[in-house]
Tab-separated table of C-alpha atoms in Angstrom:
chain	number	residue	atom	x	y	z
A	227	UNK	CA	-17.487	15.992	14.134
A	228	UNK	CA	-15.440	18.522	12.161
A	229	UNK	CA	-11.974	18.831	13.753
A	230	UNK	CA	-10.498	21.346	11.334
A	231	UNK	CA	-10.803	22.909	7.898
A	232	UNK	CA	-7.952	24.735	6.124
A	233	UNK	CA	-7.172	26.176	2.687
A	234	UNK	CA	-4.668	24.156	0.639
A	235	UNK	CA	-2.797	24.560	-2.632
A	236	UNK	CA	-4.203	23.182	-5.863
A	237	UNK	CA	-3.701	19.450	-6.514
A	238	UNK	CA	-5.596	16.190	-6.947
A	239	UNK	CA	-3.376	14.339	-4.468
A	240	UNK	CA	-4.761	12.606	-1.390
A	241	UNK	CA	-3.358	12.300	2.136
A	242	UNK	CA	-1.012	9.610	3.411
A	243	UNK	CA	-1.391	9.205	7.185
A	244	UNK	CA	1.050	7.709	9.689
A	245	UNK	CA	0.473	8.477	13.361
A	246	UNK	CA	-0.196	12.216	13.548
A	247	UNK	CA	1.619	12.909	10.262
A	248	UNK	CA	-0.760	13.681	7.375
A	249	UNK	CA	1.187	14.269	4.152
A	250	UNK	CA	-0.108	15.520	0.813
A	251	UNK	CA	1.103	17.392	-2.285
A	252	UNK	CA	0.085	20.901	-3.348
A	253	UNK	CA	0.859	23.578	-5.914
A	254	UNK	CA	1.776	26.891	-4.302
A	255	UNK	CA	2.465	29.427	-7.023
A	256	UNK	CA	5.481	28.277	-9.022
A	257	UNK	CA	6.421	25.719	-6.355
A	258	UNK	CA	5.249	22.119	-6.312
A	259	UNK	CA	5.186	21.260	-2.629
A	260	UNK	CA	4.962	18.320	-0.249
A	261	UNK	CA	3.211	19.447	2.942
A	262	UNK	CA	2.876	17.636	6.251
A	263	UNK	CA	0.037	18.572	8.618
A	264	UNK	CA	-0.774	17.522	12.152
A	265	UNK	CA	-3.648	15.057	11.872
A	266	UNK	CA	-5.542	16.363	14.905
A	267	UNK	CA	-5.073	20.119	14.485
A	268	UNK	CA	-4.432	20.759	10.791
A	269	UNK	CA	-1.368	22.841	11.652
A	270	UNK	CA	1.520	22.642	9.189
A	271	UNK	CA	4.524	20.658	10.436
A	272	UNK	CA	6.785	21.205	7.403
A	273	UNK	CA	6.755	22.029	3.696
A	274	UNK	CA	9.183	20.874	0.993
A	275	UNK	CA	9.290	22.921	-2.234
A	276	UNK	CA	10.409	22.147	-5.803
A	277	UNK	CA	10.488	24.684	-8.634
A	278	UNK	CA	7.955	22.912	-10.827
A	279	UNK	CA	4.436	23.638	-12.049
A	280	UNK	CA	1.943	21.564	-14.029
A	281	UNK	CA	-1.108	23.227	-15.552
A	282	UNK	CA	-3.661	22.036	-18.091
A	283	UNK	CA	-6.982	23.712	-19.008
A	284	UNK	CA	-8.905	20.451	-18.566
A	285	UNK	CA	-6.821	18.672	-15.942
A	286	UNK	CA	-6.261	21.631	-13.647
A	287	UNK	CA	-3.168	22.683	-11.741
A	288	UNK	CA	-0.678	20.892	-9.517
A	289	UNK	CA	0.444	17.388	-8.563
A	290	UNK	CA	-1.907	14.400	-8.714
A	291	UNK	CA	-0.116	11.452	-7.085
A	292	UNK	CA	-0.375	10.634	-3.380
A	293	UNK	CA	2.758	10.410	-1.185
A	294	UNK	CA	3.970	7.015	0.016
A	295	UNK	CA	5.347	6.690	3.553
A	296	UNK	CA	7.798	3.906	4.401
A	297	UNK	CA	9.452	3.908	7.814
A	298	UNK	CA	10.743	7.424	8.444
A	299	UNK	CA	10.776	8.360	4.756
A	300	UNK	CA	8.232	10.053	2.475
A	301	UNK	CA	8.374	9.314	-1.263
A	302	UNK	CA	6.585	11.617	-3.703
A	303	UNK	CA	6.195	11.848	-7.468
A	304	UNK	CA	5.305	15.237	-8.910
A	305	UNK	CA	3.144	16.047	-11.924
A	306	UNK	CA	6.207	17.001	-13.990
A	307	UNK	CA	8.154	13.881	-12.969
A	308	UNK	CA	10.197	14.929	-9.925
A	309	UNK	CA	10.781	11.945	-7.608
A	310	UNK	CA	11.611	12.862	-4.001
A	311	UNK	CA	12.711	11.055	-0.853
A	312	UNK	CA	12.117	13.182	2.262
A	313	UNK	CA	12.500	12.772	6.009
A	314	UNK	CA	9.081	12.186	7.602
A	315	UNK	CA	9.882	14.136	10.765
A	316	UNK	CA	11.369	17.247	9.164
A	317	UNK	CA	10.643	17.211	5.434
A	318	UNK	CA	14.377	17.501	4.758
A	319	UNK	CA	15.381	16.230	1.308
A	320	UNK	CA	17.362	12.984	1.341
A	321	UNK	CA	17.534	12.617	-2.438
A	322	UNK	CA	15.685	13.796	-5.523
A	323	UNK	CA	15.613	12.980	-9.249
A	324	UNK	CA	13.976	14.680	-12.221
A	325	UNK	CA	13.027	11.176	-13.327
A	326	UNK	CA	10.951	11.910	-16.432
A	327	UNK	CA	13.504	14.334	-17.904
A	328	UNK	CA	16.390	11.947	-17.222
A	329	UNK	CA	14.972	9.176	-19.417
A	330	UNK	CA	13.480	11.448	-22.061
A	331	UNK	CA	9.876	10.442	-21.380
A	332	UNK	CA	6.884	12.678	-22.046
A	333	UNK	CA	4.778	14.298	-19.350
A	334	UNK	CA	1.319	12.774	-19.669
A	335	UNK	CA	-1.684	14.782	-20.844
A	336	UNK	CA	-3.065	14.850	-17.301
A	337	UNK	CA	0.347	15.066	-15.615
A	338	UNK	CA	2.369	12.280	-14.041
A	339	UNK	CA	0.137	10.464	-11.564
A	340	UNK	CA	1.950	7.353	-10.315
A	341	UNK	CA	2.138	7.054	-6.533
A	342	UNK	CA	5.473	5.409	-5.627
A	343	UNK	CA	5.513	1.716	-4.684
A	344	UNK	CA	8.018	0.719	-1.990
A	345	UNK	CA	9.155	-2.899	-2.293
A	346	UNK	CA	12.175	-4.222	-0.387
A	347	UNK	CA	15.039	-1.845	-1.263
A	348	UNK	CA	13.246	-0.266	-4.221
A	349	UNK	CA	10.964	2.676	-4.944
A	350	UNK	CA	9.064	1.981	-8.177
A	351	UNK	CA	7.221	4.472	-10.395
A	352	UNK	CA	5.543	4.469	-13.805
A	353	UNK	CA	7.389	6.865	-16.135
A	354	UNK	CA	6.356	5.656	-19.588
A	355	UNK	CA	9.803	5.794	-21.132
A	356	UNK	CA	10.848	3.742	-24.140
A	357	UNK	CA	13.579	1.088	-24.335
A	358	UNK	CA	12.861	-0.723	-21.068
A	359	UNK	CA	12.155	2.476	-19.142
A	360	UNK	CA	8.383	2.408	-18.856
A	361	UNK	CA	8.455	1.142	-15.263
A	362	UNK	CA	11.511	2.216	-13.239
A	363	UNK	CA	12.958	1.053	-9.914
A	364	UNK	CA	15.350	3.168	-7.840
A	365	UNK	CA	17.230	2.424	-4.640
A	366	UNK	CA	14.977	3.786	-1.919
A	367	UNK	CA	17.939	4.984	0.184
A	368	UNK	CA	20.124	6.581	-2.502
A	369	UNK	CA	17.943	7.124	-5.587
A	370	UNK	CA	20.303	5.076	-7.792
A	371	UNK	CA	18.697	3.270	-10.737
A	372	UNK	CA	18.188	-0.464	-10.082
A	373	UNK	CA	16.243	-1.523	-13.187
A	374	UNK	CA	13.844	-0.495	-15.910
A	375	UNK	CA	11.302	-2.584	-17.781
A	376	UNK	CA	8.720	-2.294	-20.527
A	377	UNK	CA	8.411	0.278	-23.297
A	378	UNK	CA	4.755	1.358	-23.336
A	379	UNK	CA	3.612	4.931	-22.544
A	380	UNK	CA	2.457	5.437	-18.976
A	381	UNK	CA	-1.182	5.360	-18.022
A	382	UNK	CA	-2.506	7.143	-14.949
A	383	UNK	CA	-2.463	4.292	-12.442
A	384	UNK	CA	0.161	3.291	-9.881
A	385	UNK	CA	2.276	0.121	-9.668
A	386	UNK	CA	1.054	-2.482	-7.178
A	387	UNK	CA	2.644	-5.620	-5.768
A	388	UNK	CA	0.727	-8.882	-5.904
A	389	UNK	CA	1.043	-12.648	-6.361
A	390	UNK	CA	-0.489	-14.390	-9.378
A	391	UNK	CA	-0.043	-18.063	-10.265
A	392	UNK	CA	2.173	-18.330	-7.156
A	393	UNK	CA	4.638	-15.785	-8.591
A	394	UNK	CA	5.340	-12.376	-7.056
A	395	UNK	CA	4.898	-9.574	-9.588
A	396	UNK	CA	4.268	-5.871	-10.073
A	397	UNK	CA	1.116	-4.818	-11.912
A	398	UNK	CA	0.781	-1.597	-13.894
A	399	UNK	CA	-2.045	-0.289	-16.089
A	400	UNK	CA	-0.264	1.424	-18.987
A	401	UNK	CA	-1.818	3.468	-21.764
A	402	UNK	CA	-2.312	0.499	-24.080
A	403	UNK	CA	-1.948	-2.552	-21.855
A	404	UNK	CA	-2.179	-4.160	-18.461
A	405	UNK	CA	1.337	-5.382	-17.707
A	406	UNK	CA	3.192	-7.434	-15.117
A	407	UNK	CA	6.879	-7.144	-14.217
A	408	UNK	CA	9.310	-9.265	-12.249
A	409	UNK	CA	10.067	-7.419	-8.976
A	410	UNK	CA	13.750	-8.423	-8.987
A	411	UNK	CA	14.745	-7.663	-12.585
A	412	UNK	CA	11.917	-5.509	-13.929
A	413	UNK	CA	11.505	-7.925	-16.848
A	414	UNK	CA	8.061	-8.026	-18.446
A	415	UNK	CA	6.302	-11.251	-17.378
A	416	UNK	CA	3.092	-10.829	-19.375
A	417	UNK	CA	0.881	-8.183	-20.869
A	418	UNK	CA	-2.758	-7.890	-21.902
A	419	UNK	CA	-3.714	-5.426	-24.657
A	420	UNK	CA	-6.118	-2.681	-23.620
A	421	UNK	CA	-6.930	-0.373	-26.488
A	422	UNK	CA	-10.201	1.210	-25.371
A	423	UNK	CA	-10.548	4.613	-23.762
A	424	UNK	CA	-8.095	7.460	-23.565
A	425	UNK	CA	-7.038	7.353	-19.906
A	426	UNK	CA	-6.282	4.238	-17.867
A	427	UNK	CA	-6.580	5.205	-14.224
A	428	UNK	CA	-8.396	2.730	-11.949
A	429	UNK	CA	-6.170	0.148	-10.271
A	430	UNK	CA	-6.547	-3.474	-11.460
A	431	UNK	CA	-8.203	-5.522	-8.693
A	432	UNK	CA	-6.873	-8.953	-7.717
A	433	UNK	CA	-9.622	-11.591	-7.648
A	434	UNK	CA	-9.264	-15.029	-5.997
A	435	UNK	CA	-8.280	-17.750	-8.469
A	436	UNK	CA	-5.497	-15.769	-10.206
A	437	UNK	CA	-7.906	-13.348	-11.831
A	438	UNK	CA	-7.851	-9.581	-12.397
A	439	UNK	CA	-10.704	-7.133	-12.761
A	440	UNK	CA	-9.900	-4.122	-14.939
A	441	UNK	CA	-12.110	-1.172	-15.835
A	442	UNK	CA	-11.854	2.017	-17.888
A	443	UNK	CA	-14.190	4.938	-18.566
A	444	UNK	CA	-14.764	6.824	-21.818
A	445	UNK	CA	-17.205	4.209	-23.082
A	446	UNK	CA	-14.915	1.198	-22.677
A	447	UNK	CA	-16.208	-0.857	-19.727
A	448	UNK	CA	-14.601	-3.695	-17.785
A	449	UNK	CA	-13.155	-7.184	-18.134
A	450	UNK	CA	-12.347	-10.138	-15.910
A	451	UNK	CA	-9.003	-11.651	-16.910
A	452	UNK	CA	-7.577	-15.085	-16.059
A	453	UNK	CA	-3.815	-15.367	-15.470
A	454	UNK	CA	-2.199	-18.805	-15.948
A	455	UNK	CA	1.375	-20.095	-15.907
A	456	UNK	CA	2.512	-23.111	-17.945
A	457	UNK	CA	4.891	-25.839	-16.777
A	458	UNK	CA	7.569	-24.029	-18.794
A	459	UNK	CA	6.999	-20.872	-16.744
A	460	UNK	CA	5.243	-18.879	-19.481
A	461	UNK	CA	2.283	-16.687	-18.537
A	462	UNK	CA	-0.968	-16.226	-20.430
A	463	UNK	CA	-3.697	-13.665	-19.841
A	464	UNK	CA	-7.133	-14.478	-21.281
A	465	UNK	CA	-10.541	-12.831	-21.053
A	466	UNK	CA	-13.262	-14.529	-18.999
A	467	UNK	CA	-15.952	-11.942	-19.735
A	468	UNK	CA	-16.346	-8.373	-20.889
A	469	UNK	CA	-19.069	-5.920	-19.873
A	470	UNK	CA	-20.023	-2.293	-20.596
A	471	UNK	CA	-21.811	-2.056	-17.243
A	472	UNK	CA	-18.949	-0.535	-15.209
A	473	UNK	CA	-16.907	2.223	-16.798
A	474	UNK	CA	-14.603	3.500	-14.041
A	475	UNK	CA	-13.340	6.835	-15.321
A	476	UNK	CA	-10.784	7.507	-12.594
A	477	UNK	CA	-12.233	6.157	-9.353
A	478	UNK	CA	-10.964	2.813	-8.078
A	479	UNK	CA	-13.444	-0.031	-7.649
A	480	UNK	CA	-13.702	-2.372	-4.650
A	481	UNK	CA	-14.339	-6.098	-4.185
A	482	UNK	CA	-16.660	-7.440	-1.490
A	483	UNK	CA	-17.855	-11.067	-1.193
A	484	UNK	CA	-17.847	-11.809	-4.908
A	485	UNK	CA	-19.253	-8.458	-6.031
A	486	UNK	CA	-17.571	-5.387	-7.505
A	487	UNK	CA	-18.747	-1.897	-6.570
A	488	UNK	CA	-17.751	1.151	-8.568
A	489	UNK	CA	-18.832	4.393	-10.210
A	490	UNK	CA	-20.091	3.744	-13.731
A	491	UNK	CA	-19.671	7.178	-15.332
A	492	UNK	CA	-20.627	8.665	-11.986
A	493	UNK	CA	-23.438	6.281	-10.958
A	494	UNK	CA	-22.821	3.586	-8.330
A	495	UNK	CA	-23.197	0.013	-9.580
A	496	UNK	CA	-22.889	-3.492	-8.164
A	497	UNK	CA	-21.646	-6.215	-10.530
A	498	UNK	CA	-21.692	-9.979	-10.046
A	499	UNK	CA	-18.117	-11.168	-10.616
A	500	UNK	CA	-19.252	-14.566	-11.815
A	501	UNK	CA	-20.775	-13.275	-15.043
A	502	UNK	CA	-20.405	-9.482	-15.157
A	503	UNK	CA	-24.152	-8.954	-14.794
A	504	UNK	CA	-25.387	-5.896	-12.928
A	505	UNK	CA	-27.291	-6.388	-9.667
A	506	UNK	CA	-28.256	-2.739	-9.321
A	507	UNK	CA	-27.360	0.792	-10.424
A	508	UNK	CA	-28.360	3.698	-8.182
A	509	UNK	CA	-26.937	6.877	-6.718
A	510	UNK	CA	-25.603	9.702	-8.881
A	511	UNK	CA	-22.378	10.616	-7.111
A	512	UNK	CA	-20.456	12.001	-10.081
A	513	UNK	CA	-16.807	11.356	-10.772
A	514	UNK	CA	-15.790	11.099	-7.142
A	515	UNK	CA	-13.904	8.390	-5.261
A	516	UNK	CA	-14.789	5.473	-2.997
A	517	UNK	CA	-13.178	3.178	-0.446
A	518	UNK	CA	-14.454	0.090	1.375
A	519	UNK	CA	-14.643	0.281	5.183
A	520	UNK	CA	-15.827	-3.061	6.576
A	521	UNK	CA	-19.341	-3.473	5.131
A	522	UNK	CA	-19.741	0.147	4.017
A	523	UNK	CA	-18.792	2.063	0.909
A	524	UNK	CA	-17.429	5.450	1.878
A	525	UNK	CA	-17.993	7.644	-1.174
A	526	UNK	CA	-16.593	11.126	-1.738
A	527	UNK	CA	-18.906	12.642	-4.334
A	528	UNK	CA	-17.672	14.938	-7.082
A	529	UNK	CA	-19.514	17.831	-5.405
A	530	UNK	CA	-17.776	17.211	-2.065
A	531	UNK	CA	-20.325	15.287	0.022
A	532	UNK	CA	-19.282	12.159	1.915
A	533	UNK	CA	-21.823	9.346	1.668
A	534	UNK	CA	-22.049	5.958	3.371
A	535	UNK	CA	-23.702	3.162	1.379
A	536	UNK	CA	-24.164	-0.514	2.290
A	537	UNK	CA	-21.843	-2.801	0.333
A	538	UNK	CA	-24.753	-5.135	-0.374
A	539	UNK	CA	-25.610	-6.933	-3.624
A	540	UNK	CA	-29.322	-6.818	-2.760
A	541	UNK	CA	-30.058	-3.110	-3.050
A	542	UNK	CA	-28.688	0.419	-2.929
A	543	UNK	CA	-29.073	1.679	0.637
A	544	UNK	CA	-27.625	5.081	1.497
A	545	UNK	CA	-27.148	5.314	5.263
A	546	UNK	CA	-25.705	8.773	5.813
A	547	UNK	CA	-24.462	11.899	4.057
A	548	UNK	CA	-22.524	14.962	5.177
A	549	UNK	CA	-21.507	18.072	3.154
A	550	UNK	CA	-17.795	17.517	3.819
A	551	UNK	CA	-16.458	19.880	1.131
A	552	UNK	CA	-18.087	22.614	-0.903
A	553	UNK	CA	-16.740	22.334	-4.443
A	554	UNK	CA	-15.426	20.141	-7.240
A	555	UNK	CA	-13.647	17.137	-5.642
A	556	UNK	CA	-11.603	14.498	-7.482
A	557	UNK	CA	-9.235	13.625	-4.618
A	558	UNK	CA	-9.467	10.302	-2.789
A	559	UNK	CA	-10.496	10.352	0.878
A	560	UNK	CA	-8.181	8.864	3.509
A	561	UNK	CA	-9.606	7.052	6.532
A	562	UNK	CA	-7.339	6.598	9.566
A	563	UNK	CA	-9.986	5.462	12.014
A	564	UNK	CA	-11.705	7.342	13.491
A	565	UNK	CA	-10.401	10.255	11.398
A	566	UNK	CA	-11.499	10.957	7.841
A	567	UNK	CA	-9.307	13.295	5.787
A	568	UNK	CA	-10.821	14.851	2.681
A	569	UNK	CA	-9.503	17.485	0.307
A	570	UNK	CA	-9.860	19.022	-3.129
A	571	UNK	CA	-7.978	21.727	-5.000
A	572	UNK	CA	-9.078	24.449	-2.555
A	573	UNK	CA	-9.439	23.095	0.975
A	574	UNK	CA	-8.869	20.148	3.288
A	575	UNK	CA	-10.858	18.969	6.300
A	576	UNK	CA	-10.661	16.332	9.010
A	577	UNK	CA	-13.744	14.707	10.495
A	578	UNK	CA	-13.944	12.396	13.488
A	579	UNK	CA	-16.423	9.659	12.610
A	580	UNK	CA	-18.436	7.582	15.026
A	581	UNK	CA	-16.935	4.095	15.050
A	582	UNK	CA	-18.842	1.165	16.538
A	583	UNK	CA	-16.809	-0.770	19.075
A	584	UNK	CA	-16.787	-4.558	18.740
A	585	UNK	CA	-16.052	-6.587	21.864
């Protein structure tokens, strides 16, 4: 059931949803904005504006990262590198930093894309600066610098917190490496060279047994990587297998019961994690996005349709399809059951989905 449909400013950001607050980022003229809508009505609650504009003939216009909500705060990272902390209720600015300019980093070819990671007292973003300023942590309450680590140029993924070899760490997919940082100091724990492709976007996926699945488009493919720690505390990252059968251009992949599902240059595939072999490849959905909801893959196609497909290694089975949006769509969907929020660079819509009740 369609609840509402509204025009929005250009951007490839998605929605972050907490309660009835649905927050996204948009370009409105010369202003890069953070806009909060009412989840059930689509009416604007507030709008924060920064004088900033990103535009690229291939990449399009506007911000690309998705806001992060923590408690009563909203953290956003703009396409030109503006890092904001806003009040969730009102949109009032608590603090702001022109983070990329401050460290002398370069704005990426497709704009800055890192969604902020909130961890303890820190907000962490990928800036790509040199001299231990590739990954930066700021105090989430004041914006003061806490640490910096690494020196590689930024990719287009976001930092994520995980535990590997019984050690807490922050993962980031940089332009030329997969890297891990200590959450307390920012020190580089280990890195794994990744030279293929031109854009590194899809999030690395944690696999049981201290393994990581990583994939890139542009003809590169995917790898399963084993992370080990020696008795002396030194980490090693080694390849288990490599395959050309899943080239995730910029859509994240998902793990379900020992199988990886993702868009291989726009076609849905199922890979066996044990050996990287392909179980099936069906469904031309384009360079859209997908999320896992229980046993279903919820796919937002590049043309705007929303499709439900069984997350099954046996066969490709498309269960349902609705024409949710009407044009080019690269944004990720957001599912806050039973509400599905979808958007692109022209419009946003909210659908109420039928959800089966389990006693």
